[in-house]
Short mmCIF file of C-alpha atoms in Angstrom, two decimals:
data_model
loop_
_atom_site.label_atom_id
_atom_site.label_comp_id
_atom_site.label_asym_id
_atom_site.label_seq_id
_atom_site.Cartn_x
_atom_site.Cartn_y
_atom_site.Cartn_z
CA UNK D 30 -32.11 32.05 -31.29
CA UNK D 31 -29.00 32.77 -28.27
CA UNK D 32 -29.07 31.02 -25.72
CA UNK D 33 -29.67 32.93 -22.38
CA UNK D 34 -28.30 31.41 -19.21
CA UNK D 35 -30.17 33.26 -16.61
CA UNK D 36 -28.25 32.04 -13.65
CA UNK D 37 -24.82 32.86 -14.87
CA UNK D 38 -25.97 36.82 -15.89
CA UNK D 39 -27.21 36.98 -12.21
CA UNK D 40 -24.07 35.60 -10.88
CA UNK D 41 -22.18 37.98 -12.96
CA UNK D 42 -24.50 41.19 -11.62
CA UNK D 43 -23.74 40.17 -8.49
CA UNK D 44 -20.11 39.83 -8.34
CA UNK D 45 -20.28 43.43 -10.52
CA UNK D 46 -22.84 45.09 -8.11
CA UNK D 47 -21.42 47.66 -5.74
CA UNK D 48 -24.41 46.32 -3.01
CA UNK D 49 -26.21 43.28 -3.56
CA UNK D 50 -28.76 42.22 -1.85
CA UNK D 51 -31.00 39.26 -0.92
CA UNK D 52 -33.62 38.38 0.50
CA UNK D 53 -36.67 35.33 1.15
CA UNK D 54 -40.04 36.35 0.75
CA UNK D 55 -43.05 33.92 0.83
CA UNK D 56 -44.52 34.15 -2.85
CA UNK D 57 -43.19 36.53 -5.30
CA UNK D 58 -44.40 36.60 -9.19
CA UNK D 59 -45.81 32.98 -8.46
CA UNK D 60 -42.76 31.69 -7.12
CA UNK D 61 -43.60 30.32 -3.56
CA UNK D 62 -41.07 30.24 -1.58
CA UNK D 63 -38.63 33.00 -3.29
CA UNK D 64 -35.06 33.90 -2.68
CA UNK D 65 -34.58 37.64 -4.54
CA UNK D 66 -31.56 38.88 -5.63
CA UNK D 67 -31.37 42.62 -6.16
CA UNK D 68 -28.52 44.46 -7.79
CA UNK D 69 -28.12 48.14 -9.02
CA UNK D 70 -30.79 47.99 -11.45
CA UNK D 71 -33.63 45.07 -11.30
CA UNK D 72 -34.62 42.19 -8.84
CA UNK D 73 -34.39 38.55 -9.46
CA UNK D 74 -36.36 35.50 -8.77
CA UNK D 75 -34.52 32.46 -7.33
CA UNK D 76 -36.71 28.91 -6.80
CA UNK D 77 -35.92 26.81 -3.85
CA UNK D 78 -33.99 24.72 -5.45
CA UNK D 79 -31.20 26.84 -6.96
CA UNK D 80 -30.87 28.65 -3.26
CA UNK D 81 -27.60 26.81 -2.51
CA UNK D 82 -25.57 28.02 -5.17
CA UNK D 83 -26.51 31.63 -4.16
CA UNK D 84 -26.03 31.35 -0.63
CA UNK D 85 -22.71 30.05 -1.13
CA UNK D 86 -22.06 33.10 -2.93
CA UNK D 87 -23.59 35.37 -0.77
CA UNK D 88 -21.44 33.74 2.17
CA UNK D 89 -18.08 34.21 -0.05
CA UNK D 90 -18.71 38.01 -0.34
CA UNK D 91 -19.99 38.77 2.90
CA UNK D 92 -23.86 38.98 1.96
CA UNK D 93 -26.27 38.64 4.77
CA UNK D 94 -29.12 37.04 3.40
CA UNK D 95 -32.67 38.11 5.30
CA UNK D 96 -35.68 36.11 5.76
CA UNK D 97 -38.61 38.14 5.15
CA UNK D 98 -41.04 35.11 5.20
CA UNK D 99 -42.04 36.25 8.89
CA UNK D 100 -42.34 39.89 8.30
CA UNK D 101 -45.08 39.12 5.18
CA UNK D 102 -47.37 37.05 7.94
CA UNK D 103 -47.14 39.73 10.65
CA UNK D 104 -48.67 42.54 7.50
#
C-alpha cells in the first residue's frame, strides 16, 4: 500500500496554487478548532497542532490568515 503524506501534498498545493487561502473556523468535519487550507480545487483540514508549520508558510508567501471563529458565534 503507498504511503500518503498528507501534509507534504498540501504544502505542495499551496506553494502551486495561484490563491491560497486560509482560514480558522470553530468545528469543521469534527475537527474543533480547524485551520482550512483552500487551494484551486478542494479544502483542507488542519488540527491545532500542525497550525505552526502552516502559518509559517502562510507568513513566507504573504497569506493573511482569517479567524472566522467569531463570525460562526455571531450566525
Amino acid at each position: 500500500m503507498p504511503y500518503y503524506n498528507y501534509h507534504c501534498n498540501i504544502k505542495k498545493k499551496i506553494k502551486e496554487c495561484k490563491h491560497p487561502q486560509m482560514f480558522i473556523v470553530t468545528n469543521y468535519k469534527y475537527i474543533s478548532p480547524c485551520l482550512i487550507v483552500q487551494t484551486d480545487d478542494s479544502y483542507y483540514p488542519i488540527r491545532e497542532y500542525r497550525w505552526q508549520e502552516y502559518f509559517d508558510i502562510a507568513t513566507n508567501l504573504g497569506i493573511k490568515i482569517e479567524d472566522k471563529r467569531n463570525y460562526d458565534k455571531q450566525n
